[in-house]
Amino acid sequence: MSDRFDFLELDDGPVPAAKIEASAEGVPDNNAFGTLRAVEVIGEPGNEVGQFNGPTGLSVDNDGTLYVADTGNHRIQRILLNGEVQVFGGAGSGKGQMLGPTSVAVEPTGQRFFAVDYGNHRILAYRISGSSQLLNTVCRAPNSVAIDSEGALWIADALAERVVRVDESTGILMGGLDRSMGIVRPIAVACDHLKNVYVTDGTTKDVTRYTFFGQRLRALGELRRLHAPQQVAIDRLGRVYVTEQDAGRLHVFSSEGQSLAAVELPSKKLGPLNQPSGVAIGPKGEIYISDTLNHRILRFAWE
């Protein structure tokens, strides 16, 4: 059980994830590389503190504090392990306000985070003290943000058909990926600790791994068809976690694209996932996903 408030916890302890037998698409039995278990439910539908309306992007800092893009409530919720919740944003276009945030990325220290203010076509930088500032970037319509191992920001800019790498303080362009490298409509971006960047493309419906310098390494769809892939996260073992919105599942791959595990039905009590989108890895390897249309966050662990 977690140390969060009661309303944030599963009331019946760890629940085994449902097994998914091999199919024509090659999704393996969930036990092939260990078992993913749902161990915590965070939140419920609503607009009060600790409640969500269509949550999407997620991020976790080194202390295990969870950051949630509460899209339909136009805010970011910061949820500590002890259950304390801090709210940033609110509907609008003014300073510190946002419309439909879709992505959040926190610095490892947890002192500052960046949010994609999708409805206002901008990136906002917040300090935990509550202050905020607009990050001036070259992006036309950002929809995802990630922080790499060197502290730079990667921003997926779908309308401009590119992913840019920018200085996190100034917004100055440092590099990136564009159509010449296979980028068409990037909708999500993630980075690992080995200086690789992963891009989800809404047109090709694939997730592709690149080096920071633009070398294309591998697309997950080369071995396995993906169903409306959304956000991506990578753990320290190199396993790649992808939410597939249309399939209603969390899919786990090896760094080489081998399908390792998948979850559609966390348990009979929890019911099936409903258009999951966000995914993030915690400091102890725990996996968080935003079960978007069930208006909740689920935490999973390998056993």
mmCIF file of C-alpha atoms in Angstrom:
data_model
loop_
_atom_site.group_PDB
_atom_site.id
_atom_site.type_symbol
_atom_site.label_atom_id
_atom_site.label_comp_id
_atom_site.label_asym_id
_atom_site.label_seq_id
_atom_site.Cartn_x
_atom_site.Cartn_y
_atom_site.Cartn_z
ATOM 1 C CA MET A 1 0.000 0.000 0.000
ATOM 2 C CA SER A 2 1.137 3.567 -0.596
ATOM 3 C CA ASP A 3 1.425 6.401 1.907
ATOM 4 C CA ARG A 4 -0.955 8.570 -0.080
ATOM 5 C CA PHE A 5 -4.420 9.550 1.110
ATOM 6 C CA ASP A 6 -6.970 6.751 1.295
ATOM 7 C CA PHE A 7 -8.839 8.021 -1.732
ATOM 8 C CA LEU A 8 -5.656 7.585 -3.754
ATOM 9 C CA GLU A 9 -5.155 3.919 -2.848
ATOM 10 C CA LEU A 10 -6.388 0.555 -3.980
ATOM 11 C CA ASP A 11 -8.523 -0.736 -1.137
ATOM 12 C CA ASP A 12 -7.808 -4.404 -1.719
ATOM 13 C CA GLY A 13 -4.028 -4.510 -2.174
ATOM 14 C CA PRO A 14 -2.070 -5.498 -5.273
ATOM 15 C CA VAL A 15 -4.156 -6.793 -8.166
ATOM 16 C CA PRO A 16 -2.676 -9.125 -10.808
ATOM 17 C CA ALA A 17 -2.651 -7.731 -14.319
ATOM 18 C CA ALA A 18 -4.708 -9.715 -16.779
ATOM 19 C CA LYS A 19 -2.836 -12.088 -19.042
ATOM 20 C CA ILE A 20 -2.950 -11.439 -22.773
ATOM 21 C CA GLU A 21 -2.387 -14.554 -24.818
ATOM 22 C CA ALA A 22 -0.345 -14.496 -28.026
ATOM 23 C CA SER A 23 -2.400 -13.339 -31.004
ATOM 24 C CA ALA A 24 -1.937 -12.789 -34.708
ATOM 25 C CA GLU A 25 -0.208 -9.527 -33.803
ATOM 26 C CA GLY A 26 2.229 -11.342 -31.554
ATOM 27 C CA VAL A 27 1.335 -9.814 -28.189
ATOM 28 C CA PRO A 28 2.843 -12.223 -25.676
ATOM 29 C CA ASP A 29 1.520 -13.769 -22.505
ATOM 30 C CA ASN A 30 2.098 -11.203 -19.768
ATOM 31 C CA ASN A 31 4.156 -13.736 -17.783
ATOM 32 C CA ALA A 32 6.820 -14.130 -20.458
ATOM 33 C CA PHE A 33 9.133 -11.531 -18.864
ATOM 34 C CA GLY A 34 7.617 -11.203 -15.405
ATOM 35 C CA THR A 35 4.215 -9.969 -14.359
ATOM 36 C CA LEU A 36 2.948 -6.419 -14.337
ATOM 37 C CA ARG A 37 0.636 -5.811 -11.400
ATOM 38 C CA ALA A 38 -1.600 -2.852 -10.723
ATOM 39 C CA VAL A 39 -0.712 -1.681 -7.208
ATOM 40 C CA GLU A 40 -2.352 1.737 -6.905
ATOM 41 C CA VAL A 41 -5.240 3.776 -8.265
ATOM 42 C CA ILE A 42 -4.772 7.526 -8.056
ATOM 43 C CA GLY A 43 -7.739 9.853 -8.357
ATOM 44 C CA GLU A 44 -11.292 9.687 -9.628
ATOM 45 C CA PRO A 45 -13.490 11.722 -12.023
ATOM 46 C CA GLY A 46 -14.135 15.326 -11.053
ATOM 47 C CA ASN A 47 -12.630 18.783 -10.726
ATOM 48 C CA GLU A 48 -11.671 18.835 -7.058
ATOM 49 C CA VAL A 49 -8.095 18.455 -5.854
ATOM 50 C CA GLY A 50 -6.961 14.880 -6.510
ATOM 51 C CA GLN A 51 -9.665 14.350 -9.119
ATOM 52 C CA PHE A 52 -9.157 14.278 -12.880
ATOM 53 C CA ASN A 53 -10.908 15.080 -16.128
ATOM 54 C CA GLY A 54 -9.230 13.218 -18.981
ATOM 55 C CA PRO A 55 -5.631 13.147 -17.651
ATOM 56 C CA THR A 56 -2.905 12.725 -20.274
ATOM 57 C CA GLY A 57 0.805 13.509 -19.810
ATOM 58 C CA LEU A 58 2.736 12.286 -16.754
ATOM 59 C CA SER A 59 6.152 12.825 -15.211
ATOM 60 C CA VAL A 60 7.870 11.688 -11.985
ATOM 61 C CA ASP A 61 10.812 13.306 -10.181
ATOM 62 C CA ASN A 62 13.626 11.609 -8.250
ATOM 63 C CA ASP A 63 11.637 11.730 -5.006
ATOM 64 C CA GLY A 64 8.692 9.874 -6.555
ATOM 65 C CA THR A 65 6.453 12.930 -6.769
ATOM 66 C CA LEU A 66 3.959 12.534 -9.607
ATOM 67 C CA TYR A 67 3.010 15.324 -12.034
ATOM 68 C CA VAL A 68 -0.228 14.951 -13.994
ATOM 69 C CA ALA A 69 -1.486 16.962 -16.955
ATOM 70 C CA ASP A 70 -5.133 17.155 -15.907
ATOM 71 C CA THR A 71 -6.191 18.093 -19.410
ATOM 72 C CA GLY A 72 -9.921 18.647 -19.057
ATOM 73 C CA ASN A 73 -9.458 20.665 -15.863
ATOM 74 C CA HIS A 74 -6.768 22.849 -17.506
ATOM 75 C CA ARG A 75 -4.173 22.311 -14.810
ATOM 76 C CA ILE A 76 -1.162 20.338 -13.602
ATOM 77 C CA GLN A 77 -1.487 18.401 -10.359
ATOM 78 C CA ARG A 78 1.637 17.625 -8.327
ATOM 79 C CA ILE A 79 1.033 14.633 -6.033
ATOM 80 C CA LEU A 80 3.526 13.813 -3.297
ATOM 81 C CA LEU A 81 3.975 10.346 -1.809
ATOM 82 C CA ASN A 82 2.309 11.491 1.431
ATOM 83 C CA GLY A 83 -0.821 12.496 -0.481
ATOM 84 C CA GLU A 84 -0.272 16.240 -0.504
ATOM 85 C CA VAL A 85 -1.513 17.747 -3.768
ATOM 86 C CA GLN A 86 -0.408 21.042 -5.295
ATOM 87 C CA VAL A 87 -2.286 22.536 -8.254
ATOM 88 C CA PHE A 88 -0.787 24.723 -10.989
ATOM 89 C CA GLY A 89 -2.550 26.538 -13.803
ATOM 90 C CA GLY A 90 -6.253 26.961 -14.345
ATOM 91 C CA ALA A 91 -8.321 27.703 -17.439
ATOM 92 C CA GLY A 92 -7.252 30.761 -19.387
ATOM 93 C CA SER A 93 -4.569 32.401 -21.485
ATOM 94 C CA GLY A 94 -3.009 34.678 -18.884
ATOM 95 C CA LYS A 95 0.224 34.286 -16.948
ATOM 96 C CA GLY A 96 0.445 30.795 -15.461
ATOM 97 C CA GLN A 97 -2.910 29.754 -16.947
ATOM 98 C CA MET A 98 -3.418 27.042 -19.528
ATOM 99 C CA LEU A 99 -5.927 25.406 -21.839
ATOM 100 C CA GLY A 100 -5.904 21.641 -22.199
ATOM 101 C CA PRO A 101 -2.324 20.778 -21.154
ATOM 102 C CA THR A 102 -1.163 17.560 -22.812
ATOM 103 C CA SER A 103 2.346 16.929 -21.512
ATOM 104 C CA VAL A 104 4.537 17.637 -18.498
ATOM 105 C CA ALA A 105 8.246 17.099 -17.869
ATOM 106 C CA VAL A 106 9.895 17.622 -14.485
ATOM 107 C CA GLU A 107 13.554 18.216 -13.750
ATOM 108 C CA PRO A 108 15.057 15.316 -11.731
ATOM 109 C CA THR A 109 15.400 17.533 -8.646
ATOM 110 C CA GLY A 110 11.720 18.400 -8.773
ATOM 111 C CA GLN A 111 12.364 22.133 -8.423
ATOM 112 C CA ARG A 112 10.947 23.049 -11.823
ATOM 113 C CA PHE A 113 8.744 21.493 -14.479
ATOM 114 C CA PHE A 114 7.600 22.290 -18.002
ATOM 115 C CA ALA A 115 4.051 21.940 -19.316
ATOM 116 C CA VAL A 116 2.664 21.956 -22.827
ATOM 117 C CA ASP A 117 -0.145 24.520 -22.857
ATOM 118 C CA TYR A 118 -1.723 22.933 -25.913
ATOM 119 C CA GLY A 119 -4.684 25.276 -26.311
ATOM 120 C CA ASN A 120 -2.473 28.360 -26.170
ATOM 121 C CA HIS A 121 0.331 26.858 -28.335
ATOM 122 C CA ARG A 122 3.103 27.442 -25.818
ATOM 123 C CA ILE A 123 5.430 25.918 -23.221
ATOM 124 C CA LEU A 124 5.162 27.088 -19.620
ATOM 125 C CA ALA A 125 7.900 26.680 -17.012
ATOM 126 C CA TYR A 126 6.836 26.462 -13.361
ATOM 127 C CA ARG A 127 8.783 26.503 -10.140
ATOM 128 C CA ILE A 128 7.454 24.531 -7.193
ATOM 129 C CA SER A 129 7.070 27.829 -5.352
ATOM 130 C CA GLY A 130 4.232 28.541 -7.785
ATOM 131 C CA SER A 131 5.905 31.101 -10.045
ATOM 132 C CA SER A 132 5.718 30.568 -13.795
ATOM 133 C CA GLN A 133 7.150 31.941 -16.993
ATOM 134 C CA LEU A 134 6.605 31.548 -20.699
ATOM 135 C CA LEU A 135 9.419 29.706 -22.473
ATOM 136 C CA ASN A 136 10.018 31.412 -25.798
ATOM 137 C CA THR A 137 10.596 28.737 -28.429
ATOM 138 C CA VAL A 138 10.498 28.392 -32.185
ATOM 139 C CA CYS A 139 7.554 25.984 -31.963
ATOM 140 C CA ARG A 140 4.262 26.606 -33.774
ATOM 141 C CA ALA A 141 2.006 24.179 -31.920
ATOM 142 C CA PRO A 142 3.811 22.070 -29.305
ATOM 143 C CA ASN A 143 2.069 18.980 -27.974
ATOM 144 C CA SER A 144 4.739 17.060 -26.023
ATOM 145 C CA VAL A 145 7.863 17.899 -24.015
ATOM 146 C CA ALA A 146 10.688 15.837 -22.493
ATOM 147 C CA ILE A 147 13.951 16.556 -20.665
ATOM 148 C CA ASP A 148 17.077 14.700 -21.769
ATOM 149 C CA SER A 149 20.057 13.522 -19.704
ATOM 150 C CA GLU A 150 21.900 16.776 -20.422
ATOM 151 C CA GLY A 151 19.046 18.974 -19.243
ATOM 152 C CA ALA A 152 17.873 20.135 -22.672
ATOM 153 C CA LEU A 153 14.223 20.129 -23.709
ATOM 154 C CA TRP A 154 12.814 18.117 -26.605
ATOM 155 C CA ILE A 155 9.528 19.439 -27.959
ATOM 156 C CA ALA A 156 7.258 17.688 -30.457
ATOM 157 C CA ASP A 157 5.797 20.290 -32.836
ATOM 158 C CA ALA A 158 3.256 18.509 -35.019
ATOM 159 C CA LEU A 159 2.274 21.430 -37.248
ATOM 160 C CA ALA A 160 5.895 22.182 -38.076
ATOM 161 C CA GLU A 161 6.548 18.464 -38.728
ATOM 162 C CA ARG A 162 9.578 18.370 -36.477
ATOM 163 C CA VAL A 163 10.931 17.712 -32.994
ATOM 164 C CA VAL A 164 13.259 20.402 -31.653
ATOM 165 C CA ARG A 165 15.924 20.349 -28.960
ATOM 166 C CA VAL A 166 16.142 23.654 -27.124
ATOM 167 C CA ASP A 167 17.974 25.191 -24.193
ATOM 168 C CA GLU A 168 15.711 24.875 -21.156
ATOM 169 C CA SER A 169 16.471 28.395 -19.929
ATOM 170 C CA THR A 170 16.454 30.430 -23.127
ATOM 171 C CA GLY A 171 14.458 28.354 -25.619
ATOM 172 C CA ILE A 172 17.296 28.728 -28.131
ATOM 173 C CA LEU A 173 17.344 25.978 -30.752
ATOM 174 C CA MET A 174 20.079 23.362 -30.212
ATOM 175 C CA GLY A 175 19.123 20.789 -32.838
ATOM 176 C CA GLY A 176 16.353 18.335 -33.529
ATOM 177 C CA LEU A 177 14.641 16.061 -36.026
ATOM 178 C CA ASP A 178 12.600 16.901 -39.113
ATOM 179 C CA ARG A 179 10.843 15.406 -42.132
ATOM 180 C CA SER A 180 14.139 14.483 -43.794
ATOM 181 C CA MET A 181 14.649 12.052 -40.892
ATOM 182 C CA GLY A 182 11.207 10.487 -41.192
ATOM 183 C CA ILE A 183 9.255 12.857 -38.943
ATOM 184 C CA VAL A 184 5.728 13.550 -40.251
ATOM 185 C CA ARG A 185 3.361 14.468 -37.394
ATOM 186 C CA PRO A 186 5.129 14.024 -34.053
ATOM 187 C CA ILE A 187 2.703 13.815 -31.153
ATOM 188 C CA ALA A 188 4.938 12.619 -28.310
ATOM 189 C CA VAL A 189 8.616 12.577 -27.400
ATOM 190 C CA ALA A 190 10.668 10.831 -24.700
ATOM 191 C CA CYS A 191 14.369 10.461 -23.870
ATOM 192 C CA ASP A 192 16.435 7.732 -22.231
ATOM 193 C CA HIS A 193 19.713 7.944 -20.278
ATOM 194 C CA LEU A 194 21.740 6.695 -23.271
ATOM 195 C CA LYS A 195 21.194 9.846 -25.358
ATOM 196 C CA ASN A 196 18.387 8.423 -27.444
ATOM 197 C CA VAL A 197 15.106 10.145 -28.242
ATOM 198 C CA TYR A 198 11.842 8.337 -29.014
ATOM 199 C CA VAL A 199 9.190 9.955 -31.188
ATOM 200 C CA THR A 200 5.577 8.898 -31.615
ATOM 201 C CA ASP A 201 4.226 9.866 -35.038
ATOM 202 C CA GLY A 202 0.490 10.287 -35.415
ATOM 203 C CA THR A 203 0.583 9.770 -39.190
ATOM 204 C CA THR A 204 2.819 6.707 -39.436
ATOM 205 C CA LYS A 205 1.353 5.375 -36.156
ATOM 206 C CA ASP A 206 4.775 4.273 -35.033
ATOM 207 C CA VAL A 207 7.395 4.960 -32.360
ATOM 208 C CA THR A 208 10.915 5.530 -33.687
ATOM 209 C CA ARG A 209 14.206 5.738 -31.788
ATOM 210 C CA TYR A 210 16.859 8.259 -32.827
ATOM 211 C CA THR A 211 20.178 9.396 -31.399
ATOM 212 C CA PHE A 212 20.438 12.979 -30.176
ATOM 213 C CA PHE A 213 22.296 13.676 -33.416
ATOM 214 C CA GLY A 214 19.464 12.519 -35.674
ATOM 215 C CA GLN A 215 20.554 9.011 -36.595
ATOM 216 C CA ARG A 216 17.492 6.804 -37.019
ATOM 217 C CA LEU A 217 17.940 3.547 -35.085
ATOM 218 C CA ARG A 218 14.704 1.559 -35.038
ATOM 219 C CA ALA A 219 10.935 1.827 -35.337
ATOM 220 C CA LEU A 220 8.862 -0.394 -33.060
ATOM 221 C CA GLY A 221 6.358 -0.873 -35.874
ATOM 222 C CA GLU A 222 8.942 -2.717 -37.936
ATOM 223 C CA LEU A 223 8.161 -5.827 -35.904
ATOM 224 C CA ARG A 224 4.745 -5.090 -34.440
ATOM 225 C CA ARG A 225 1.770 -3.066 -35.587
ATOM 226 C CA LEU A 226 0.801 -0.362 -33.118
ATOM 227 C CA HIS A 227 -2.734 0.936 -32.595
ATOM 228 C CA ALA A 228 -2.700 4.727 -32.224
ATOM 229 C CA PRO A 229 0.427 4.858 -30.041
ATOM 230 C CA GLN A 230 0.576 7.823 -27.702
ATOM 231 C CA GLN A 231 3.203 8.603 -25.105
ATOM 232 C CA VAL A 232 6.387 6.675 -24.404
ATOM 233 C CA ALA A 233 8.646 6.027 -21.402
ATOM 234 C CA ILE A 234 11.894 4.089 -21.060
ATOM 235 C CA ASP A 235 13.150 2.402 -17.886
ATOM 236 C CA ARG A 236 16.759 1.892 -16.788
ATOM 237 C CA LEU A 237 16.792 -1.593 -18.326
ATOM 238 C CA GLY A 238 15.939 -0.157 -21.730
ATOM 239 C CA ARG A 239 12.366 -1.460 -21.791
ATOM 240 C CA VAL A 240 10.080 0.811 -23.789
ATOM 241 C CA TYR A 241 6.527 1.442 -22.534
ATOM 242 C CA VAL A 242 3.943 2.635 -25.057
ATOM 243 C CA THR A 243 0.280 3.444 -24.505
ATOM 244 C CA GLU A 244 -1.861 2.306 -27.443
ATOM 245 C CA GLN A 245 -5.002 4.398 -27.380
ATOM 246 C CA ASP A 246 -7.146 2.492 -29.874
ATOM 247 C CA ALA A 247 -6.168 -0.901 -28.442
ATOM 248 C CA GLY A 248 -6.759 0.318 -24.890
ATOM 249 C CA ARG A 249 -3.518 -1.104 -23.590
ATOM 250 C CA LEU A 250 -0.064 -0.525 -22.178
ATOM 251 C CA HIS A 251 2.501 -2.329 -24.348
ATOM 252 C CA VAL A 252 6.080 -3.053 -23.278
ATOM 253 C CA PHE A 253 8.921 -3.632 -25.748
ATOM 254 C CA SER A 254 12.613 -4.402 -25.539
ATOM 255 C CA SER A 255 15.015 -1.790 -26.887
ATOM 256 C CA GLU A 256 15.197 -3.894 -30.055
ATOM 257 C CA GLY A 257 11.439 -3.861 -30.555
ATOM 258 C CA GLN A 258 10.537 -7.276 -29.180
ATOM 259 C CA SER A 259 7.108 -7.341 -27.551
ATOM 260 C CA LEU A 260 7.563 -8.254 -23.885
ATOM 261 C CA ALA A 261 4.222 -7.672 -22.172
ATOM 262 C CA ALA A 262 0.889 -5.942 -22.509
ATOM 263 C CA VAL A 263 -1.959 -4.976 -20.214
ATOM 264 C CA GLU A 264 -5.539 -4.236 -21.248
ATOM 265 C CA LEU A 265 -7.516 -5.396 -18.208
ATOM 266 C CA PRO A 266 -5.654 -4.605 -14.966
ATOM 267 C CA SER A 267 -8.277 -6.590 -13.006
ATOM 268 C CA LYS A 268 -11.959 -7.410 -13.155
ATOM 269 C CA LYS A 269 -12.593 -4.909 -10.385
ATOM 270 C CA LEU A 270 -10.717 -2.098 -12.117
ATOM 271 C CA GLY A 271 -12.143 -2.934 -15.529
ATOM 272 C CA PRO A 272 -10.429 -2.337 -18.878
ATOM 273 C CA LEU A 273 -8.228 0.593 -19.735
ATOM 274 C CA ASN A 274 -10.089 3.293 -21.642
ATOM 275 C CA GLN A 275 -7.928 5.177 -24.177
ATOM 276 C CA PRO A 276 -4.773 5.359 -22.059
ATOM 277 C CA SER A 277 -2.334 8.077 -23.089
ATOM 278 C CA GLY A 278 0.366 9.147 -20.638
ATOM 279 C CA VAL A 279 3.101 6.912 -19.214
ATOM 280 C CA ALA A 280 6.038 7.615 -16.891
ATOM 281 C CA ILE A 281 8.643 5.673 -14.915
ATOM 282 C CA GLY A 282 9.325 6.382 -11.237
ATOM 283 C CA PRO A 283 12.719 6.313 -9.474
ATOM 284 C CA LYS A 284 12.220 2.723 -8.281
ATOM 285 C CA GLY A 285 11.068 1.479 -11.673
ATOM 286 C CA GLU A 286 7.356 1.828 -10.961
ATOM 287 C CA ILE A 287 5.169 2.497 -14.010
ATOM 288 C CA TYR A 288 2.415 5.111 -14.058
ATOM 289 C CA ILE A 289 -0.162 5.381 -16.825
ATOM 290 C CA SER A 290 -3.000 7.832 -17.339
ATOM 291 C CA ASP A 291 -6.185 5.853 -17.921
ATOM 292 C CA THR A 292 -7.612 8.862 -19.680
ATOM 293 C CA LEU A 293 -11.315 8.205 -20.171
ATOM 294 C CA ASN A 294 -11.561 6.413 -16.824
ATOM 295 C CA HIS A 295 -10.220 9.679 -15.341
ATOM 296 C CA ARG A 296 -7.588 8.059 -13.141
ATOM 297 C CA ILE A 297 -3.894 7.206 -12.890
ATOM 298 C CA LEU A 298 -2.762 3.614 -12.376
ATOM 299 C CA ARG A 299 0.560 2.548 -10.907
ATOM 300 C CA PHE A 300 2.045 -0.787 -11.965
ATOM 301 C CA ALA A 301 5.062 -2.758 -10.721
ATOM 302 C CA TRP A 302 6.999 -5.725 -12.115
ATOM 303 C CA GLU A 303 6.877 -8.934 -10.092
#
